[in-house]
């Protein structure tokens, strides 16, 4: 069982550049933890900690988001990529990687917006004012995570809002509420007592595309660095939309 | 570290900048570079440069009008274009572009008007069906000493166009293929290639003056030379690793067969016209011109559509490289349609052959061109 | 000249402008629309079309302010057989389900689940920022499918009116008919399709005439009505009352034989009951090491969602490490968890070899729990402080000539005085002792013994059960086992060592992976590993389910019996009884050769849907006159059944087929009539977890939206209950109509509508043991039980309705989590012995061969019905690869209509291992052809490393022909086929018949009679 034993241990218990370079929230919650924090705590700063060890790839988050936010047919605000990864001779292993807007503290999508329709809200959400958006899609180009899209129904930029409408009502984001594995954890990074702050303190975390220095507020536990950016290898098979692919079912032989 | 990944579940992102954007960036670059090529004749007043400058101005004006119209179509909320002028986000190159474009178009049109004012005036004098119109057009005078001034203004905004279009795309770090310092220069150089290509084609169809053809071919060769030098440097930097950004750009597409084909194709469409333009500068205008136009357009299609086909986090490639559906194609064809229309109108109603060195003493000689 | 040029120019100009106009039209339209070139979203600023929150909850106080436009009700998901308790969010005005989340009271959706005493308001707050751990601690979930299946309610292809076929069966053409016409035709029969007379249910319900002339053992003709059912969705008690106690047919079966029947039977062999097939699940949260062999936690498994949650937690926050033994790497494994979660590839169908190898090593290295196994009785186990016991020490008669060969030695065999029947429970089992065989007492007994027992009839060769198991295990070298299962010897030993290094905090779990040609013995062997370490009933070991609060026999109403109930009689249609009981046997015996029988019989199996298909098309043991498919789809689900379907299409074979189903699936498509039925959130029912929950839990389902089916003249929604009540009344069957339901005082109550049954069931659930609290007005209001309040009040007694209301307000009744354990033992223990030797198994004879099989776990090559080896028919040379099926993590067998799921995964390319792909020059994206003896299919290949050698794996849930994958014509109007619904391929289409059965039947396991979908012999080629 030796090969299996080596397994993935490499990846957990390793600080990636990400953690070093841009764990804004992590350091924030750390400082918040040290000081009385009153100032910091007054306003919540939302963040998400995704524990990849807990993700079972059930896509409940993906579908809940679609239902909650009426995401149009051809787009996702969040989804979970699934990979089979073989690392230097180890046994193949499954990685389910939930993706959504990182609500970056340095969001490349924001400065490019010509009309200031994209902005950072009080609690750290990066939002789009749909009535202001001219639909130039410059932000879509600028986001390093493919987290934005033009909503073909409303013709404006669309993306994860961290379920702004729900958090305002004291509720959890839809994808978090329904996370079967408990991988998605959401809360106030300014509150050292919060679950997410605790998780950031107690675990090695990393972020996607740390080299972009976007200071994401979505952190990952157990993210292998070969998966933290654009991923080599074949894309998942998708059949031609209009027709299901050929399959003859034969009776008898 | 050796590893192998097979994506089992992923998503596909469609291109958010449509073929309209390709058209805009193509036309506006052609327009701006053409405008600059028109200056020697009409601003510096070099008699010998006039034939070329006339064609250049024609190109600058027609593409200059078409480009913003294509741009508007690439906005998913076109009616909200006015917001660009209400909330200008200083950190956004696009926001600045929103101011540069109209100034450029206005100055270019003003310049063209000034250049042709004497001819307009002249045609207003003879008695014929549309004389009244030309009297209006000439604003009852024929003086155009101020033309060079407007020309300089137009020239400056043309530079503004080349800068902002280049920077707007270049600063997008999320797209390695765009995020290379060379991109603005490459846009300008290929823009010139496109402009000269169009001028050659127009020369063949409107002037048939072998010397002009040869002159234009010579300039085309220079522009193409510049393009290949930039291209060569681009690759050198990428391969040598001297510029990580270039290396990343190359890495983002290298290894995909489609992209190898594209690279080869691109190289050919630079080298072939270059050689022809040098070897037989006469009677090759059609060929060199058309290939040049194709090269300039193709460069943009590849950069924009191809660039958007590169996933930022996923595996493989998205299939944005091919125009998505008929609507995408119609966008392309449609803008060319408008442009063609403007060329016809220009050659029909504008006494462009009479455009001369701006100077208030001189009055147009010879009969007004029959319509 | 000039003019011509101008005209040309003009033309060109016009043309150019024209093309521009066309190309620019969209932009112009957008401009014309003004500020919103697209649709104006609900919220014009930040949140677009997101639905308004269901309520707002003060993050500090937890005060709930409901959203008057939405209802939040606790009911049940049926997105798969797991049947979780969920919270459904309804747009009241539109009567539309907006979104689904979990029910925090329910262990199926929440861990840890909240106290049952919590008010509904508190249950809402628990999942919000105000809740424990900012709502994360008891967040309650629905899985991806559970979030999507709400789309099934509004599925455009739902059946809402009774349908009658037009033209031949399966032609896809239907006409809508009225409810009364439906009843009239199915009850009275007649020339219904212009194809000749069809017997109606009234005639078929004949309790006198025999089902088969000259074979009284098969009971009356009423048995000619046969009922195929999916899983118990919480309405089976109603069905069984109608079918068995009213109609008088004994023929009811569920899908077990093509679900995980082989595993359940193997488990049943050890737990000592082949009919109820008890099974235990690992204590996922407290185990230290689990081997999942043939079940894929988090990818599928039952309860899917709960296991997914618990295993994810345990491998990250807890002490669990586990190994998934599977030909396919899937979501059960988790890379980021490192060595906590490992994948071991195995050759399909060879788990028996793996398990026997582990046993051999355990025997040879004394790594089994001798102390535990030594207890010969419950008393001994109690005395030894054990939580369960086994028959390891019991003596078994091994003398082949002895009439009781294969049975356990009993007191009466030695002529001991016993009170009561010989071989009854009163007749003691014997263990060895220095003084010879003695009755099992309350002290430890020798584990191993081999010798002679002195009986009045002379000495008899006997061995202890464990001796027999050890012999079986030691019959082959570990190296040989290794070659058979493809797991290297050292890895097998490593597995055995690790498994035996955690005391009782280790477990083996299985399920669908056992659906192979030797699945029964593979499962028995795997389960036996649990017994060898004595982990049953221990915290961290294996545990049986806590069960539920039965709705049909509670203190308030007796839903089990009623005046005039009949007793259904006769051997079952599926031949799951001893062949020796039949007249055929007697006749053949008289004729000199009792064996082989005309077809296989399965005395050690429960009802077998797989065998029913064979019985149906062959009329063996007798002919069925009417078949009812109820929410079931064997035509899609049974491998190889395609070969039988043509016969089923012939009305002469089964004259009347009725489906009760909301959809036209592959099976209901073959029926003569389709009775519409309610979908999930529209329907009633009570279910208990099928396993993996240590506490008592009953989930209550109720119509939280107005059902969509058409109404009867009386204004009742047409559905299963309406239909059965209607038929019962028309024929005049007992137990329906007025005076049908006795209450505790014996007073009778009516059964005229579903509510009469289910609301009384709710009262029972509420009143069992210590009654639940009354529902407060706030509970009723917040959970929208107000919807059914009038019915509650009208149907139930004043003392009952508020308690029943609590059951619906909280989506069921759930024992609090602290009742899971008593100390370090499971609160709900299984007390019967674990059978190391199963004498029923060890003594039966296969009807088709007359030969016997081992009574302990064993590893044998797969055989067809006539006892010949499968490999003799389909050699490795001709069929070098094997095909297996694994559940889609997203789809189940009927969720394809929930279109959101297809957005995420649109098809199921076949998974090919890298080495195999290389050998055939196959690359990801290539088309390949798979051929089995049962057929062939073509599909796209995905090349992966996570596939066992020479194996191809097909994800289950695609390749549909029902549900709208093909055209459906109703009343002349055609709903065109949607190719997206047909995407992908179905392994079952290339499933196999057993070539040795002259009465056609699909390939099944010889003991459990369960369908073989794993390890189909096959060929692959690139095309
Ligand atoms: N996502 C999802 N969840 C579900 C369902 C669903 O359709 N989708 N259905 C529900 C139902 S009805 C059931 S019964 C359960 C079933 O749950 P499971 O039994 O866990 O699922 P299966 O896919 O039937 O089989 C489990 C695994 O057995 C593997 N296997 C195949 N052949 C062999 C073999 O020879 N040996 C071994 N060791 N493994 C083998 C398959 O690759 C598969 O991964 O899931 C329930 N939950
Ligand atoms: N190749 C292969 N074959 C398999 C499996 C596999 O993994 N691979 N899995 C096997 C397993 S584990 C099982 S359990 C069987 C399942 O097979 P079955 O139990 O025979 O059928 P299901 O597909 O569950 O069909 C249940 C039907 O109920 C109907 N239905 C759906 N939702 C509702 C509802 O809300 N209300 C009502 N009233 N009806 C509804 C639908 O028409 C659906 O077809 O398939 C087995 N077949
Ligand atoms: S993830 Fe993309 S869209 Fe989200 S904030 Fe960062 S840059 Fe902007
Ligand atoms: S699409 Fe909308 S949000 Fe994005 S940059 Fe353009 S205006 Fe801003
Ligand atoms: S937070 Fe809300 S919007 Fe963002 S991914 Fe989750 S559900 Fe979708
Ligand atoms: S819901 Fe949770 S467990 Fe399921 S896929 Fe999404 S993140 Fe993973
Ligand atoms: S597991 Fe998912 S689909 Fe199955 S019942 Fe539960 S929530 Fe529904
Ligand atoms: Mo199942």
Coordinates of N, CA and C in Angstrom, one line a residue, chain A residues 59 74 76 79-88 94 99 110-116 130-138 140-148 150 152 154-156 209 211-212 225-227 229-238, chain B residues 1-17 74-78 80-81 83-84 87-95 167-169 171-176 178 248 251-253 256 308-318:
Chain A
X59 N -22.3 19.0 -6.2 CA -22.9 20.2 -6.9 C -24.1 20.7 -6.3
X74 N -26.7 29.4 -19.8 CA -25.4 29.2 -20.3 C -24.3 29.7 -19.4
X76 N -22.6 30.0 -15.1 CA -22.6 29.6 -13.6 C -22.0 30.8 -12.8
X79 N -19.5 26.8 -9.6 CA -19.6 25.4 -10.0 C -18.4 24.7 -9.4
X80 N -18.5 23.3 -9.4 CA -17.4 22.6 -8.8 C -16.7 21.8 -9.9
X81 N -15.4 22.1 -10.2 CA -14.7 21.4 -11.1 C -14.2 20.1 -10.5
X82 N -14.2 19.0 -11.3 CA -13.8 17.7 -10.8 C -12.6 17.3 -11.6
X83 N -11.5 16.9 -10.9 CA -10.3 16.4 -11.6 C -9.8 15.1 -11.1
X84 N -9.3 14.3 -12.0 CA -8.5 13.2 -11.6 C -7.0 13.6 -11.7
X85 N -6.3 13.5 -10.6 CA -4.9 14.0 -10.6 C -4.0 12.9 -10.3
X86 N -3.0 12.8 -11.1 CA -1.9 11.8 -10.8 C -0.6 12.6 -10.6
X87 N -0.1 12.5 -9.4 CA 1.2 13.3 -9.1 C 2.3 12.3 -9.0
X88 N 3.4 12.8 -9.6 CA 4.6 11.9 -9.7 C 4.5 10.5 -9.2
X94 N -8.9 11.9 -6.7 CA -10.0 12.8 -7.1 C -9.8 14.2 -6.4
X99 N -15.6 26.6 -7.3 CA -15.1 27.9 -7.8 C -16.3 28.9 -7.7
X110 N -12.5 45.6 -10.9 CA -13.1 46.9 -10.5 C -12.5 48.1 -11.2
X111 N -11.2 48.3 -11.2 CA -10.6 49.5 -11.8 C -10.9 49.6 -13.3
X112 N -11.2 48.5 -14.0 CA -11.4 48.6 -15.4 C -12.8 49.1 -15.7
X113 N -13.7 49.0 -14.8 CA -15.1 49.3 -15.1 C -15.2 50.8 -15.5
X114 N -15.6 51.1 -16.7 CA -15.5 52.5 -17.2 C -16.5 53.4 -16.4
X115 N -17.6 52.8 -15.9 CA -18.6 53.7 -15.4 C -18.9 53.5 -13.9
X116 N -17.9 52.8 -13.2 CA -18.0 52.6 -11.8 C -19.3 51.8 -11.4
X130 N -26.5 46.9 -11.6 CA -27.0 46.5 -12.9 C -27.6 47.6 -13.7
X131 N -28.1 48.6 -12.9 CA -28.7 49.7 -13.7 C -27.7 50.7 -14.2
X132 N -26.5 50.5 -13.8 CA -25.4 51.4 -14.3 C -24.5 50.7 -15.3
X133 N -24.5 49.4 -15.3 CA -23.6 48.6 -16.1 C -23.9 48.8 -17.6
X134 N -22.9 49.2 -18.4 CA -23.2 49.4 -19.8 C -22.9 48.1 -20.6
X135 N -22.5 47.0 -19.9 CA -22.4 45.7 -20.6 C -21.2 45.7 -21.5
X136 N -20.1 46.4 -21.1 CA -18.9 46.4 -22.0 C -18.1 45.1 -21.8
X137 N -18.3 44.4 -20.7 CA -17.6 43.1 -20.5 C -16.1 43.3 -20.3
X138 N -15.7 44.5 -20.0 CA -14.3 44.7 -19.7 C -13.9 44.0 -18.4
X140 N -15.3 41.3 -17.3 CA -15.3 39.9 -17.6 C -13.9 39.5 -18.1
X141 N -13.3 40.4 -18.9 CA -11.9 40.1 -19.4 C -10.9 40.2 -18.2
X142 N -11.2 41.1 -17.3 CA -10.2 41.4 -16.3 C -10.1 40.4 -15.2
X143 N -11.3 39.8 -14.9 CA -11.3 38.8 -13.8 C -10.4 37.6 -14.1
X144 N -9.4 37.3 -13.3 CA -8.5 36.2 -13.5 C -9.1 34.9 -13.2
X145 N -10.3 34.8 -12.8 CA -10.9 33.6 -12.4 C -12.1 33.1 -13.2
X146 N -12.4 33.8 -14.3 CA -13.6 33.5 -15.1 C -14.8 33.5 -14.2
X147 N -14.8 34.4 -13.2 CA -16.0 34.4 -12.3 C -17.1 35.2 -12.8
X148 N -16.9 36.0 -13.8 CA -17.9 36.9 -14.3 C -18.4 36.5 -15.7
X150 N -21.5 37.8 -18.9 CA -22.6 38.7 -19.3 C -23.9 37.9 -19.2
X152 N -27.2 36.9 -20.3 CA -27.9 37.1 -21.5 C -29.4 37.5 -21.4
X154 N -30.4 39.7 -18.8 CA -30.4 41.1 -18.3 C -29.4 41.9 -19.1
X155 N -28.5 41.3 -19.9 CA -27.5 42.0 -20.7 C -26.6 42.9 -19.9
X156 N -26.4 42.5 -18.6 CA -25.4 43.2 -17.8 C -24.4 42.2 -17.2
X209 N -4.8 31.3 -7.9 CA -3.9 32.3 -8.7 C -3.3 33.3 -7.8
X211 N -0.4 34.4 -7.7 CA 0.5 35.3 -8.5 C -0.3 36.6 -8.9
X212 N -1.6 36.5 -8.9 CA -2.4 37.7 -9.4 C -2.5 38.7 -8.3
X225 N -1.0 23.0 -5.4 CA -0.7 24.1 -6.2 C -0.7 23.8 -7.7
X226 N -0.7 22.6 -8.1 CA -0.8 22.3 -9.5 C -2.3 22.6 -10.0
X227 N -3.2 22.9 -9.1 CA -4.5 23.1 -9.5 C -5.0 24.6 -9.2
X229 N -4.2 27.4 -10.6 CA -4.3 28.3 -11.7 C -5.0 27.7 -12.9
X230 N -4.5 28.0 -14.0 CA -5.0 27.3 -15.2 C -4.5 25.9 -15.2
X231 N -5.4 25.0 -15.6 CA -5.0 23.6 -15.4 C -4.7 22.9 -16.7
X232 N -3.5 22.2 -16.7 CA -3.1 21.5 -17.9 C -4.0 20.3 -18.1
X233 N -3.9 19.8 -19.3 CA -4.7 18.6 -19.6 C -6.0 18.8 -20.4
X234 N -6.6 17.7 -20.7 CA -7.8 17.8 -21.6 C -9.0 18.5 -20.8
X235 N -9.8 19.2 -21.5 CA -11.0 19.7 -20.9 C -12.0 18.6 -20.8
X236 N -12.9 18.7 -19.8 CA -14.0 17.7 -19.6 C -14.8 17.6 -20.9
X237 N -15.3 16.4 -21.2 CA -16.0 16.1 -22.4 C -17.4 16.8 -22.3
X238 N -17.7 17.6 -23.3 CA -19.1 18.1 -23.4 C -19.7 17.8 -24.8
Chain B
X1 N 7.8 19.1 -11.2 CA 7.2 17.9 -10.7 C 6.2 17.3 -11.7
X2 N 6.3 16.0 -11.9 CA 5.5 15.3 -12.9 C 4.1 15.1 -12.4
X3 N 3.1 15.6 -13.2 CA 1.8 15.3 -12.8 C 0.9 15.2 -14.1
X4 N -0.3 14.6 -14.0 CA -1.2 14.5 -15.1 C -2.6 14.8 -14.6
X5 N -3.3 15.6 -15.3 CA -4.7 15.9 -14.8 C -5.7 15.6 -15.9
X6 N -6.8 15.0 -15.5 CA -7.9 14.9 -16.5 C -9.1 15.6 -15.8
X7 N -9.6 16.6 -16.5 CA -10.8 17.3 -16.0 C -12.0 16.4 -16.3
X8 N -12.8 16.1 -15.3 CA -13.9 15.3 -15.5 C -15.2 16.1 -15.5
X9 N -15.2 17.2 -14.7 CA -16.3 18.1 -14.8 C -15.8 19.5 -14.9
X10 N -16.2 20.3 -15.8 CA -15.7 21.6 -16.0 C -16.8 22.5 -16.6
X11 N -16.5 23.7 -16.9 CA -17.4 24.6 -17.6 C -16.8 25.2 -18.9
X12 N -17.7 25.8 -19.7 CA -17.3 26.5 -20.9 C -17.7 27.9 -20.7
X13 N -16.7 28.8 -21.0 CA -17.1 30.3 -20.9 C -17.1 30.8 -22.4
X14 N -18.2 31.4 -22.7 CA -18.2 32.0 -24.1 C -17.5 33.4 -24.1
X15 N -17.1 33.8 -25.3 CA -16.4 35.1 -25.4 C -17.3 36.2 -25.0
X16 N -16.9 37.2 -24.2 CA -17.7 38.3 -23.8 C -17.5 39.5 -24.8
X17 N -16.4 39.5 -25.4 CA -16.1 40.5 -26.5 C -16.4 39.8 -27.8
X74 N -20.9 46.5 -29.6 CA -20.2 45.5 -28.7 C -20.7 45.8 -27.3
X75 N -21.3 46.9 -27.0 CA -21.9 47.2 -25.7 C -23.2 46.4 -25.6
X76 N -23.4 45.6 -24.5 CA -24.6 44.9 -24.3 C -25.7 45.8 -23.9
X77 N -25.4 47.0 -23.5 CA -26.4 48.0 -23.1 C -26.1 49.3 -23.9
X78 N -26.3 49.2 -25.3 CA -25.8 50.3 -26.1 C -26.5 51.7 -25.7
X80 N -27.0 52.9 -23.1 CA -26.4 53.6 -21.9 C -25.0 54.2 -22.2
X81 N -24.7 54.3 -23.6 CA -23.4 54.8 -23.9 C -23.1 56.2 -23.2
X83 N -23.5 57.1 -20.4 CA -23.0 57.0 -19.0 C -21.5 57.2 -19.0
X84 N -20.8 56.8 -20.2 CA -19.4 57.0 -20.3 C -19.0 58.4 -19.9
X87 N -20.2 59.2 -15.7 CA -19.3 58.7 -14.7 C -18.0 58.2 -15.4
X88 N -17.0 59.0 -15.4 CA -15.8 58.5 -16.0 C -14.9 58.0 -14.9
X89 N -14.7 56.6 -15.0 CA -13.8 56.0 -14.0 C -12.4 56.2 -14.3
X90 N -11.7 57.0 -13.6 CA -10.3 57.5 -14.0 C -9.4 56.3 -14.2
X91 N -9.6 55.2 -13.4 CA -8.7 54.1 -13.5 C -8.9 53.2 -14.7
X92 N -9.9 53.5 -15.5 CA -10.2 52.6 -16.6 C -9.8 53.2 -18.0
X93 N -8.9 52.6 -18.7 CA -8.5 53.0 -20.0 C -9.7 53.2 -20.9
X94 N -10.7 52.3 -20.7 CA -11.9 52.4 -21.6 C -12.6 53.7 -21.4
X95 N -12.7 54.1 -20.1 CA -13.3 55.4 -19.8 C -12.7 56.5 -20.5
X167 N -3.3 50.1 -24.8 CA -3.2 50.0 -23.3 C -4.4 49.2 -22.7
X168 N -5.6 49.6 -23.2 CA -6.9 49.0 -22.7 C -6.7 47.5 -22.7
X169 N -6.2 46.9 -23.8 CA -6.1 45.5 -23.9 C -4.8 45.0 -23.2
X171 N -3.3 46.0 -20.5 CA -3.3 45.9 -19.0 C -4.1 44.7 -18.5
X172 N -4.8 44.0 -19.3 CA -5.6 42.9 -18.8 C -4.7 41.7 -18.4
X173 N -4.3 41.7 -17.2 CA -3.3 40.6 -16.7 C -3.9 39.2 -16.8
X174 N -5.3 39.2 -16.7 CA -5.9 37.9 -16.7 C -5.8 37.2 -18.0
X175 N -5.4 37.9 -19.0 CA -5.2 37.3 -20.3 C -3.8 37.4 -20.8
X176 N -3.0 36.4 -20.5 CA -1.5 36.4 -20.8 C -1.3 36.9 -22.2
X178 N -2.7 38.9 -24.0 CA -2.9 40.4 -24.2 C -1.9 41.2 -23.4
X248 N 4.8 33.7 -20.5 CA 3.5 33.2 -20.1 C 2.5 33.2 -21.2
X251 N 3.3 30.4 -23.4 CA 3.0 29.1 -22.8 C 1.4 28.9 -22.8
X252 N 0.7 30.0 -22.7 CA -0.8 29.9 -22.6 C -1.4 29.3 -23.9
X253 N -0.7 29.3 -25.0 CA -1.2 28.8 -26.2 C -0.4 27.7 -26.9
X256 N -0.9 23.8 -28.4 CA -2.2 23.5 -29.0 C -2.1 23.6 -30.5
X308 N -9.6 35.0 -25.9 CA -10.8 34.7 -25.1 C -11.1 33.2 -25.0
X309 N -10.4 32.4 -26.0 CA -10.6 31.0 -26.0 C -9.7 30.3 -24.9
X310 N -8.8 31.1 -24.3 CA -7.9 30.5 -23.3 C -8.5 30.6 -21.9
X311 N -8.8 29.4 -21.4 CA -9.4 29.5 -20.0 C -8.5 30.1 -19.0
X312 N -9.1 30.8 -18.0 CA -8.2 31.4 -17.0 C -7.9 30.4 -15.9
X313 N -8.8 29.5 -15.6 CA -8.6 28.5 -14.6 C -8.8 27.1 -15.0
X314 N -9.7 26.9 -16.0 CA -10.0 25.5 -16.4 C -8.9 24.9 -17.3
X315 N -9.3 23.7 -17.9 CA -8.4 23.0 -18.7 C -8.8 23.2 -20.2
X316 N -7.8 22.8 -21.1 CA -8.1 22.8 -22.5 C -8.3 24.2 -23.1
X317 N -9.1 24.3 -24.1 CA -9.4 25.6 -24.7 C -10.9 25.7 -24.9
X318 N -11.5 26.9 -24.8 CA -12.9 27.2 -25.2 C -12.9 27.4 -26.7

